[in-house]
CSV table of C-alpha atoms in Angstrom, one decimal:
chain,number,residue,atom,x,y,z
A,266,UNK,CA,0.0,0.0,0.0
A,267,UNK,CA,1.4,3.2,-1.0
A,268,UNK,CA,2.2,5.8,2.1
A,269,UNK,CA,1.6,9.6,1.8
A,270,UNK,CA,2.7,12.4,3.8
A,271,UNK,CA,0.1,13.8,6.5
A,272,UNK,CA,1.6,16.8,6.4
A,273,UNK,CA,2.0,18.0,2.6
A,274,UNK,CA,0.7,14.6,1.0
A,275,UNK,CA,3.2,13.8,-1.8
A,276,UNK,CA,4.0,9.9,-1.7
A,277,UNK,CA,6.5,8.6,0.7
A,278,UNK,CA,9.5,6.7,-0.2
A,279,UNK,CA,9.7,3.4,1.1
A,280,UNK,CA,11.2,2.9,4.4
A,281,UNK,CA,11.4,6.9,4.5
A,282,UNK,CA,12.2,8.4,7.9
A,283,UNK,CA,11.6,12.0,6.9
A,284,UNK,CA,9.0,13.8,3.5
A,285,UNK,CA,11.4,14.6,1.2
A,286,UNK,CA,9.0,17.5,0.0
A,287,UNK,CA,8.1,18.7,3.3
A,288,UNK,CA,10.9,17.5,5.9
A,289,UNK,CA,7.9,16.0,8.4
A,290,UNK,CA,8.8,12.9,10.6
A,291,UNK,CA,7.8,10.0,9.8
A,292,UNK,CA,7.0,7.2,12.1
A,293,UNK,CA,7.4,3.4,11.2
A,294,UNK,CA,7.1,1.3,14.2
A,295,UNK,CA,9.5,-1.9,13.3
A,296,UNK,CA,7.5,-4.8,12.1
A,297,UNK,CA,9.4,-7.5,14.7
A,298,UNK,CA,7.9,-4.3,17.4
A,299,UNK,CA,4.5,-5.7,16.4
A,300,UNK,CA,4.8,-9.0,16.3
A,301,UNK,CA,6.7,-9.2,19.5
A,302,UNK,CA,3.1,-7.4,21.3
A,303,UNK,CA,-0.4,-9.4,21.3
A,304,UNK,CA,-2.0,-6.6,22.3
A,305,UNK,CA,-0.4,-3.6,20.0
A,306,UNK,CA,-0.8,-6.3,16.9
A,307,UNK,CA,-4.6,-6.1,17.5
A,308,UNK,CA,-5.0,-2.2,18.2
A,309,UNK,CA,-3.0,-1.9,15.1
A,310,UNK,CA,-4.7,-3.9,13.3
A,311,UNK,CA,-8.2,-2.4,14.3
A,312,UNK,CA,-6.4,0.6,13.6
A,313,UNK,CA,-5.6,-0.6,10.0
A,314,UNK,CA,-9.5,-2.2,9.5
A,315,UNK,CA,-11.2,1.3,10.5
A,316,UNK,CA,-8.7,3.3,8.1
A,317,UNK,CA,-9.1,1.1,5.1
A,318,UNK,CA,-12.9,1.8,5.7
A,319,UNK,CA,-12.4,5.3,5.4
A,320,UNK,CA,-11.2,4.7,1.4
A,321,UNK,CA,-8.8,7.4,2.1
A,322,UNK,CA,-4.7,6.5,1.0
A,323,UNK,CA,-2.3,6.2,3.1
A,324,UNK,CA,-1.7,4.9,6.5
A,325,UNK,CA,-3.5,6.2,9.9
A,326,UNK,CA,-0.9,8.6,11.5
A,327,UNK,CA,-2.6,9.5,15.1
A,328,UNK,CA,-0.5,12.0,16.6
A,329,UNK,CA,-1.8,12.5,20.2
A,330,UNK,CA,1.0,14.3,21.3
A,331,UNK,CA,0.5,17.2,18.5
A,332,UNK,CA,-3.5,17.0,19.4
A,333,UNK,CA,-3.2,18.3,23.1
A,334,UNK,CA,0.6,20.1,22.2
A,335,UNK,CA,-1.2,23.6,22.9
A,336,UNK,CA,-4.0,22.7,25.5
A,337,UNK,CA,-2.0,23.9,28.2
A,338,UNK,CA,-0.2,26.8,27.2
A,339,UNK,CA,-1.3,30.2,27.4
A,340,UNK,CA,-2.6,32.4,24.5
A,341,UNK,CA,-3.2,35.9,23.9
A,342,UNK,CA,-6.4,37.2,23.6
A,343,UNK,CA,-5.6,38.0,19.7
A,344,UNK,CA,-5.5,34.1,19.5
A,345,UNK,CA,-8.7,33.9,20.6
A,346,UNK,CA,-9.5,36.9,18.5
A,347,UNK,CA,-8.5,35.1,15.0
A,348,UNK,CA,-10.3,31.9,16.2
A,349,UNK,CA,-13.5,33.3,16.5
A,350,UNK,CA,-13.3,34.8,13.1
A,351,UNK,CA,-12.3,31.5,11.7
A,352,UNK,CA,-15.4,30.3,9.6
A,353,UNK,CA,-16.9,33.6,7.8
A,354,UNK,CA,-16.8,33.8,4.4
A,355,UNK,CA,-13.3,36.3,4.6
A,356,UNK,CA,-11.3,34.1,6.5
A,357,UNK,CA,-11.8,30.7,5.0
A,358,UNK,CA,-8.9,30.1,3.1
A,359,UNK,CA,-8.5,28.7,-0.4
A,360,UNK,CA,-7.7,25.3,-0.8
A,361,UNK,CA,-4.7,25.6,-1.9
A,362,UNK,CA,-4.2,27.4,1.6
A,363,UNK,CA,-5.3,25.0,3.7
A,364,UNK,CA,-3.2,23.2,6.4
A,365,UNK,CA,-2.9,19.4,6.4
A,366,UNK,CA,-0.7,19.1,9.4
A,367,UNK,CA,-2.5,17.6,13.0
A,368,UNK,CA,-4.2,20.6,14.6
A,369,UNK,CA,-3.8,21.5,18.2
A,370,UNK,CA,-7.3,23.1,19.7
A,371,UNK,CA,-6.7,24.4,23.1
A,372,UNK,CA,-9.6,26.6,22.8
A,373,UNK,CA,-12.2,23.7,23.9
A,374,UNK,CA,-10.2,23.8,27.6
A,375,UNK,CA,-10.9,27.2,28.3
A,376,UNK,CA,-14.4,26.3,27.5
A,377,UNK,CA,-14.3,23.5,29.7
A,378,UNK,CA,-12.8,25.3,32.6
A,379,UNK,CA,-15.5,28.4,32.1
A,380,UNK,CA,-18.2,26.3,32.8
A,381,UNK,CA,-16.7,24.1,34.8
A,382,UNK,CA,-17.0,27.4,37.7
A,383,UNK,CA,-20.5,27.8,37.0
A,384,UNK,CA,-20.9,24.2,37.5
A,385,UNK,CA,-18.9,24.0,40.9
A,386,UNK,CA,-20.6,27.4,41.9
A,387,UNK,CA,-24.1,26.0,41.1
A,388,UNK,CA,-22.8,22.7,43.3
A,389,UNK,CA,-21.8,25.2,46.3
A,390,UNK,CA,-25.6,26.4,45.8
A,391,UNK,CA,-27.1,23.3,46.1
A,392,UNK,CA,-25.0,20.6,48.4
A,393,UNK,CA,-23.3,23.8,50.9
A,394,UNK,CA,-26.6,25.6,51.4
A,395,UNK,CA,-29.3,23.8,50.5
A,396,UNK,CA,-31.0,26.2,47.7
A,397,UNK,CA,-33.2,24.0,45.4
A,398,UNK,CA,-33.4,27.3,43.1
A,399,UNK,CA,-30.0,26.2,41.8
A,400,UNK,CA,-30.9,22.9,40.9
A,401,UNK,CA,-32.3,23.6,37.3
A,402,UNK,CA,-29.2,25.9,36.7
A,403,UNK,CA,-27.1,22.8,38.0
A,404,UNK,CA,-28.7,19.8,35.8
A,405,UNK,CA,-28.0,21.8,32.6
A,406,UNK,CA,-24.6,23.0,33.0
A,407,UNK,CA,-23.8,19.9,34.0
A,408,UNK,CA,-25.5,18.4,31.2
A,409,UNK,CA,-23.8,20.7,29.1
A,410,UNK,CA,-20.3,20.7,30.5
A,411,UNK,CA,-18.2,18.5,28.1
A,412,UNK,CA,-20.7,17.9,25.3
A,413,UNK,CA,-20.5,21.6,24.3
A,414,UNK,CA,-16.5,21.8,25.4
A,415,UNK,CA,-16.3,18.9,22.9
A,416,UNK,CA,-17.7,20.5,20.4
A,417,UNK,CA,-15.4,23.2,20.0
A,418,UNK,CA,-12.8,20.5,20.0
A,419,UNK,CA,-14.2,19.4,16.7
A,420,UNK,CA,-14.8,22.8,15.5
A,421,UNK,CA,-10.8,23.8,16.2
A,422,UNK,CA,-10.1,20.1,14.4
A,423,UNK,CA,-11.9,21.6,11.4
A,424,UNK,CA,-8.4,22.7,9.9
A,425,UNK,CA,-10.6,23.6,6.4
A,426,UNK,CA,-12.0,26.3,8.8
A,427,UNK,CA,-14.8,26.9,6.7
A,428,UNK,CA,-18.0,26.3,9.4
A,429,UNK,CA,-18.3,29.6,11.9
A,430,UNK,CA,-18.4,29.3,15.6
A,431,UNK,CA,-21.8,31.0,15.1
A,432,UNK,CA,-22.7,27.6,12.6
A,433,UNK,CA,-21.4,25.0,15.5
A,434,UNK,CA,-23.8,26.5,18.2
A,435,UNK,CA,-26.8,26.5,15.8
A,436,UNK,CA,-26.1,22.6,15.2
A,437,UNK,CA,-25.6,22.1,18.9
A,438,UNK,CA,-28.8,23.8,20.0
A,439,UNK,CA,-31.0,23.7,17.2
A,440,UNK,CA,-29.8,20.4,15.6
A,441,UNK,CA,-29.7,18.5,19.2
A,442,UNK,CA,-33.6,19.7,19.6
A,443,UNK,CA,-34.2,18.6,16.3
A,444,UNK,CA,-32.6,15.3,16.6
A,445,UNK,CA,-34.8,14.3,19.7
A,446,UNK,CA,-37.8,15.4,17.4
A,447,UNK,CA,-36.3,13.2,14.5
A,448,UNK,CA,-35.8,10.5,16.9
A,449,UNK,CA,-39.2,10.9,18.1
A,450,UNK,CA,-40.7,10.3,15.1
A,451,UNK,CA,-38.7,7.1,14.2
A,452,UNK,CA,-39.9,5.9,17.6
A,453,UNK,CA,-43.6,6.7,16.5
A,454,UNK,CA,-43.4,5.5,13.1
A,455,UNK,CA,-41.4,1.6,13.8
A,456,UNK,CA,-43.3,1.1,17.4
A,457,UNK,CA,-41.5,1.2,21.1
A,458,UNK,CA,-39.5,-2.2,21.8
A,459,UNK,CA,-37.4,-0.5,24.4
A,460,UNK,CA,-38.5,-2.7,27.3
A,461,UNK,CA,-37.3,-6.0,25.8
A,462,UNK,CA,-33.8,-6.4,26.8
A,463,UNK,CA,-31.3,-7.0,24.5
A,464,UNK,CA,-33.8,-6.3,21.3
A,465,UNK,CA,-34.5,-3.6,23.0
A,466,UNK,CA,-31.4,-1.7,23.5
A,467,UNK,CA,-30.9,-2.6,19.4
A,468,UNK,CA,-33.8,-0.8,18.6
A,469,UNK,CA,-33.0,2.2,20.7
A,470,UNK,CA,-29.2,2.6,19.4
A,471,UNK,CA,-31.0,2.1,15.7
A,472,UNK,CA,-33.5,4.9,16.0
A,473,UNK,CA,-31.5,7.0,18.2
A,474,UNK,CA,-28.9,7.1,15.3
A,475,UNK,CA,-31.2,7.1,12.8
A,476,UNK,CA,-32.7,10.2,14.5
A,477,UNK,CA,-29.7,12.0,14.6
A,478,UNK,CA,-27.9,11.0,11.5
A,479,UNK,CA,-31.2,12.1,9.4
A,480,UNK,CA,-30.4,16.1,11.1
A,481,UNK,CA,-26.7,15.7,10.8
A,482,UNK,CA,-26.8,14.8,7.0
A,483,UNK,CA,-29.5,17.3,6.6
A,484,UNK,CA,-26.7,20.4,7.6
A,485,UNK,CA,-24.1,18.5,5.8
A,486,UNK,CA,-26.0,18.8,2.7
A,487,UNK,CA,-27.2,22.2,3.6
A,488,UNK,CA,-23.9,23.5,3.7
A,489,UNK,CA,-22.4,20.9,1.2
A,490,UNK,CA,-20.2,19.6,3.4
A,491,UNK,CA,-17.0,17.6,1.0
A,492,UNK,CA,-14.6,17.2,4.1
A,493,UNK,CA,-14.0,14.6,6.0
A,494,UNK,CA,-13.4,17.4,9.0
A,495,UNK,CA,-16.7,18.6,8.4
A,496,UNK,CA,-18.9,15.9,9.0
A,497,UNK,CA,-17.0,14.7,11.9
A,498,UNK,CA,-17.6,18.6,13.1
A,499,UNK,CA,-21.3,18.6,11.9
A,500,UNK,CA,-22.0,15.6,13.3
A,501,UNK,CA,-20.5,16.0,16.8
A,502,UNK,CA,-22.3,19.0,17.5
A,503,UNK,CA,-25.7,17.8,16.4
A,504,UNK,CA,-24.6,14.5,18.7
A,505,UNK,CA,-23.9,16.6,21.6
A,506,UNK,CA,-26.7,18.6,21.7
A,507,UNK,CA,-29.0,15.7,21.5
A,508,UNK,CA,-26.6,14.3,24.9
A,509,UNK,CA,-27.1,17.6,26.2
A,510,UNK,CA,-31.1,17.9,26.5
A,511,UNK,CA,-30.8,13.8,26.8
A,512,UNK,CA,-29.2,14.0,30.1
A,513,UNK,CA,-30.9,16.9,31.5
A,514,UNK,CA,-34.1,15.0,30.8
A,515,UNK,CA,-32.8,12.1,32.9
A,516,UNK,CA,-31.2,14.3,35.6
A,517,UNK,CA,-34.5,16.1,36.1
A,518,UNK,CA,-36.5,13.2,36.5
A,519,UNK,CA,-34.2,11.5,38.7
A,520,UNK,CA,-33.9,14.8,40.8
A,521,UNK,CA,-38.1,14.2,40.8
A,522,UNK,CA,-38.2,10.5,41.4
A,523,UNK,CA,-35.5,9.6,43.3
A,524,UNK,CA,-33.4,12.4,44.9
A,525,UNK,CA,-30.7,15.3,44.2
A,526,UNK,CA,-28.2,12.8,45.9
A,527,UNK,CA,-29.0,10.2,43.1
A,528,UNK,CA,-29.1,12.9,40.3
A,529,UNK,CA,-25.9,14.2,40.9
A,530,UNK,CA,-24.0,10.8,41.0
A,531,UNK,CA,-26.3,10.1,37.7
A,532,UNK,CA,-25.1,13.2,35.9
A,533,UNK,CA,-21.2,12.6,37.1
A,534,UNK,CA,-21.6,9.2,35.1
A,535,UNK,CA,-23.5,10.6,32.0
A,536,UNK,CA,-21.0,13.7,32.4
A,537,UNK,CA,-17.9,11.5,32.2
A,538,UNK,CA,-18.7,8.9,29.6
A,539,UNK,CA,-20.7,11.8,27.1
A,540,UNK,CA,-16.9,12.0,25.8
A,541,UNK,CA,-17.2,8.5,23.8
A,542,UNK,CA,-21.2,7.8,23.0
A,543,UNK,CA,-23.5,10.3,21.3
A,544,UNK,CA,-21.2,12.9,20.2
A,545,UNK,CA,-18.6,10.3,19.0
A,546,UNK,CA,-21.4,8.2,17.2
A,547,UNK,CA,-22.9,11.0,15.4
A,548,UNK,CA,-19.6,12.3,14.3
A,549,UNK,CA,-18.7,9.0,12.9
A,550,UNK,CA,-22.0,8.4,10.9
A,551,UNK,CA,-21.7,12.3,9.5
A,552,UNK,CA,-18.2,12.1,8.4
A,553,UNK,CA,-18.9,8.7,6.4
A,554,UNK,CA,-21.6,10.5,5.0
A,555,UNK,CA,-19.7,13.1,4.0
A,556,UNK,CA,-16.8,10.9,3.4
A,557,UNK,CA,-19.1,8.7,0.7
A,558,UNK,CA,-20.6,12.5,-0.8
A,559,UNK,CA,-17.3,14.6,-1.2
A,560,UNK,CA,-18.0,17.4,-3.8
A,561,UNK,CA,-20.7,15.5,-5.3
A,562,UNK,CA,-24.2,16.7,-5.1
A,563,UNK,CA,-26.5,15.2,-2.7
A,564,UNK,CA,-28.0,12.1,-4.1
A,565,UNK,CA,-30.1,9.4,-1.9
A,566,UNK,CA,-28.2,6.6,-2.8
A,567,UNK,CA,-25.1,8.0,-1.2
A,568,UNK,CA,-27.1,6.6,2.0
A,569,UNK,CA,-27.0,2.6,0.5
A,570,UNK,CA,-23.6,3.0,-0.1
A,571,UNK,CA,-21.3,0.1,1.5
A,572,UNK,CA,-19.2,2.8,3.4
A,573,UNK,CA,-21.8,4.6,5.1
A,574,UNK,CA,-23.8,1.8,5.8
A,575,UNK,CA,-20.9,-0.4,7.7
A,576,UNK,CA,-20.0,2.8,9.8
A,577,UNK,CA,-23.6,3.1,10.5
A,578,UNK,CA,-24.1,-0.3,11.7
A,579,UNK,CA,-20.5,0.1,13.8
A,580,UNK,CA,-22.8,3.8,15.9
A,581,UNK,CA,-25.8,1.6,16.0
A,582,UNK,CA,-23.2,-1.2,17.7
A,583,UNK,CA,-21.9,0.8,20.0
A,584,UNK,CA,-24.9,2.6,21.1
A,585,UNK,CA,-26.9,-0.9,21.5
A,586,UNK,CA,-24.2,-2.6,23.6
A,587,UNK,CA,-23.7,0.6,26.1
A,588,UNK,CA,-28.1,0.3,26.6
A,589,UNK,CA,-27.7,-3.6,27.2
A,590,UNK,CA,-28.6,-4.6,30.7
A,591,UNK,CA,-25.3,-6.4,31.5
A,592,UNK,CA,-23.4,-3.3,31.0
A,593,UNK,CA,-21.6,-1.4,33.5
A,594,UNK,CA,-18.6,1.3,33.9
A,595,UNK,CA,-15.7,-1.2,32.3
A,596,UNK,CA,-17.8,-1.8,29.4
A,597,UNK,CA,-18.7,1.7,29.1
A,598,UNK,CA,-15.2,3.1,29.6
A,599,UNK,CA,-14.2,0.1,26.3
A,600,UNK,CA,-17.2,1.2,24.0
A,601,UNK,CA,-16.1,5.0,24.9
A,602,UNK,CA,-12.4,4.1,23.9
A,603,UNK,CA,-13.2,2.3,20.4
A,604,UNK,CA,-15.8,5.3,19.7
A,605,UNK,CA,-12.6,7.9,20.2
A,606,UNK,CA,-10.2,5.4,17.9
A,607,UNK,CA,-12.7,5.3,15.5
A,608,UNK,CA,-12.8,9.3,15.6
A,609,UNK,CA,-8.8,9.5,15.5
A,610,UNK,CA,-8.5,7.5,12.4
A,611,UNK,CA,-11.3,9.7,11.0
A,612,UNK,CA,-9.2,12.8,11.9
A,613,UNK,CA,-6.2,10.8,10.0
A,614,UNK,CA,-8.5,10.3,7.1
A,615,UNK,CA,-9.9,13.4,6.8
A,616,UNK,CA,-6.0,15.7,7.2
A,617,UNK,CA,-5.2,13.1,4.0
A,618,UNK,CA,-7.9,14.1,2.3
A,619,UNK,CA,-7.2,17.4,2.6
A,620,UNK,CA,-3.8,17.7,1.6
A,621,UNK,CA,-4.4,15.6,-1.6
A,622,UNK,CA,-7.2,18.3,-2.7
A,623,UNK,CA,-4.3,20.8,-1.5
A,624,UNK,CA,-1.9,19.1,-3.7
A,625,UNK,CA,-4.5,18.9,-6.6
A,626,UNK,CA,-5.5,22.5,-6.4
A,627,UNK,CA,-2.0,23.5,-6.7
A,628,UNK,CA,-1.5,20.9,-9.6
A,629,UNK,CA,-4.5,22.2,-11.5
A,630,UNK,CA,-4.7,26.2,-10.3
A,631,UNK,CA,-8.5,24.8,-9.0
A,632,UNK,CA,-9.6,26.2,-6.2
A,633,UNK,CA,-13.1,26.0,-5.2
């Protein structure tokens, strides 16, 4: 199989160390390294499955490292300045602009932290001094606490920076609203099987994501979406926002039902594991949506093709074995893990993609 760049996307030389257009590292784990590990030969090989998948060329280069390089570190307020710019029709670069190279958001965990003091000053409220008129304030922010901070993950990811920031809160809110309404519907049309078990929690992860992915493909066609990037941006924030109004649902009747002690250690589980199930799901069905459509126009039998479909069945997987009844924290912290490998790979996929449409806009002096 031939291997490409991440960074500029020209074909590597066999058994190259460094790009000899661009000068980026390249890392070849030695073969006897693989063979000598059980347990690295299978998460390279799942690695390997997932990534030929995505049809994209090339090998799956997950840099973690260069991911959360700039998470920590402080910025100036002019950073944050050009990243909320990021998006509008006079800062989206040309294509033969764009950046191929692993991003490193760090915006997300200022988010994160933000809301994390309203959420520990709404828990003050409530478990210090006993004022129930916090606890509304409380169940959402909790709710919301790393779906949203995820979602501007995915929208720094977005190295095409061609979505607004204004764009990603209108699919969180309005597309996580609509998804429940979606989902409603499938519920209404194909009946309620929810209380039997094990068929049960199959029917639930197949309307659920069915629900969501029919609003997620609906912006992706909206905005015709042809990255990779995009859908796994489109897709998460539509995913979160149906979490979000999910989980407050729960919390609230929990907090009605059963107590605020039981809510709260409900939303800290919910809150934990919302990093690997809705959000990941839905980003994973978008982006093989997008991932099968490209620059094509919208046509419905992009949704019976083999790709989507099998990345499909893998959300609908996922989501029916974390609703089983035999599942518990060590099954949910697995599923979460496979749902953020999944989402790496895609990341992989999708900075490929992009720098062979960089490579073929500069070839061809196309730029759309």
């Amino acid at each position: 199989m031939n291997r490409y760049c991440v960074k500029c996307g020209n074909p590597l030389e066999e058994g190259a160390k460094f790009c000899n257009h661009c000068g980026n590292e390249v890392y070849i784990p030695h073969p006897q390294q693989r063979a000598n590990n059980v347990n690295e030969g299978f998460f390279d090989r799942f690695i390997d499955r997932i990534n030929g998948m995505t049809g994209e060329q090339g090998e799956a280069d997950i840099k973690l490292k260069e991911l959360f390089s700039q998470t920590f570190k402080k910025h100036k307020d002019v950073e944050k300045e050009l990243l909320y710019v990021s998006g509008m029709s006079f800062t989206t670069p040309e294509e033969k602009d764009m950046l191929s190279q692993w991003p490193s958001p760090w915006l997300y965990g200022r988010v994160f932290l933000s809301l994390g003091v309203v959420f520990a000053g709404l828990w003050v409220m409530v478990e210090i001094f006993g004022n129930a008129i916090a606890v509304p304030g409380l169940i959402f922010i909790g709710a919301l606490l790393v779906p949203f901070s995820l979602s501007i993950f995915f929208w720094e990811v977005n190295v095409p920076r061609n979505i607004s920031i204004f764009d990603c809160v209108r699919f969180f809110f309005v597309g996580g609203v609509l998804s429940l309404v979606s989902t409603s519907i499938v519920y209404a049309v194909i009946g309620d099987l929810a209380n039997i078990s094990v068929i049960g929690a199959f029917f639930v992860g197949f309307a659920e994501e069915l629900g969501k992915a029919v609003i997620s493909i609906y912006y992706a066609k909206k905005f015709n979406s042809k990255y990779v990037l995009n859908g796994l941006l489109i897709g998460a924030c539509v995913g979160a926002g149906f979490a979000v109004f999910e989980t407050a649902g729960y919390l609230f009747l929990y907090a009605l039902q059963v107590g605020i002690v039981d809510m709260l250690e409900l939303l800290y589980v919910r809150s934990f594991f919302s990093v690997g199930t809705h959000l990941m799901w839905t980003a994973i069905v978008t982006a093989a949506f997008v991932s099968v459509k490209q620059d094509k126009a919208f046509n419905i039998s992009m949704i019976g093709n083999k790709k989507f479909i099998r990345f499909f069945l893998i959300a609908v997987l996922l989501h029916a074995l974390w609703d089983m009844p035999f599942a518990g924290r060590l099954l949910y912290s697995a599923l979460s893990t496979i749902a953020i490998i999944i989402v790496l790979v895609m990341i992989s996929a999708g900075l490929r993609q992009i720098s062979r449409v960089v490579n073929q806009a500069n070839r061809t002096g196309y730029y759309s």
